Amino acid sequence: MADVARLAGVSSQTVSRVSNGFAGVTEDTRRQVLAAMRELGYRPNSAARALRRGEFRTLGVITFSLSTLGNIRTLEAIATSAAGHGYAVTLLPVAVPTQDEVNGAFSRLGELAVDAVIVIMEIHLLDAATVSLPPGVQVVVADSDAGDRYTVVDTDQAGGARDAVRHLLGLGHETVWHLAGPEDSFAAQRRANAWRTTLTEAGRTPPPPVRGDWSAQSGYRAGLLLADEPGCTAVFAANDQMALGLLRALHERGRRVPDDVSVVGFDDIPESASFLPPLTTVHQDFAEVGRLCVEGVLSKMREESAGAAGPTGGAHGTTLVPTRLVIRQSTTRRRP
């Protein structure tokens, strides 16, 4: 810093103000200092600044799967929102969702110097008696059933499923079959429960669900079974990728979509409008989920810094992000 100051003809304090982005420096002086930094190859030491300020401007993200679209889109949204607030993201995938792995992940993130943690937890874990997040760490959880134990941000899974089923019933279908996601998924469970409840409330008997694993391949296998059900005229698939496999199976078995079978998906992935036929689906606002996760954890950090919150900081409970039904050409009125 002293070398930069000498070359730029300014004080070390001025160099410090420029490198930290503080006001009170004229534009000409700022350009002088930046030119001297470039000439000397000087870069401010972010680790030293973090120790001095007591913050690292980095958020840790723990996730148990990078194979599902929802987790990838949520992670992307978190990283984008964090960058907008001047924070970097450190990702720590956890292969096996156990208490030991969760504790180990928090320990590793502590060594990597993060200010707070966002956990993307799709599977049943936080509701297990053996698993809890370490105290004294500011945490927001995405896609979980943690309830009042933690601050949770999630898509309104049940509301989206209700809209899908009501849409199909409104088209005159006697009932709606369900291509469900994996049993250990919170999202799949909520969507399946809402499907069943909506049919029951409408006075319809829910048919047995057919289960997949979120992949198009599992949707194809399930579709071969559903294609052989003569009473199946409408299917709500728990995600768009399984719906894609379902469309292929129905086509191979000579069941036309939507003339013979109407199909609704969930997620509204960018490719869903290019399916054949274009897929009616439930849109999830992943960007909003990511934004709320980041703003939630930053709010908890501010409250802790101001002494306004307890050891876990901020309000607990769940914030639901609304969904919306996107109607395309894969659904139509039931044929008489």
C-alpha angles and dihedrals in degrees: 000000000000090000091051090049092052093047093047093043093235138109124274087244090060090050088051092051092051094046091050094046095241123159125242097074122109118238092243091053091046091053090048092052094045091050090052090049091053093047093051096038091239120167124179113249104246093190092055091047090050092053091048094049097036094234134090101201088229131118121204119222121199117193132170098207137029093179100081124081093226094057093045093049092046091049091049091051092048092051092048094048093045091052089052088059093046096258130128123216127231112199123209115181114201115209099196118036102220134128091255092051092048092050090046091051092053090048092052092047089051089055089049090056109241128166098217141348137242115197119203100201115170097161131072104273115107090059091058116102091227095057129070136148117251115267121246094036120112105235139175119186125210123205099003143125094228092126116183094350093079142010105271132189117191144154115261091256095171094048092051092049091049091053091050094050094043090050091055094044089049088058090062101261113151093220141348125239118214130223097199131199126238118308095238093058121101091206093051091048094050093047092048093047092050091047091053095044094048092052092047092049089052090054095252126131111237111234118226110283121240112221130219136171100241092268127117088235092059089047089054092051091048090046091058088058095045092048088063092055105096092197093053107108099144133037130187108202117201092226140012096247092059088045088057091056090045091055091053093049093049090049092051091050093050096251107139121220119247099358095062102016129020116211131199123185135191130235103037094231113195091254095054092087088058097052116112102273101018106256127249103219148158113261118225118201099220091167091060092047090053093046093051092048092054095042090046095054093043089051090052090051092051092048091050091049090051092047091241097122138056126244092292094040131215132022122318126216135078131299113201121207111213122243130209133210115241109202117208136152102295093084132059141151116296113262114244 
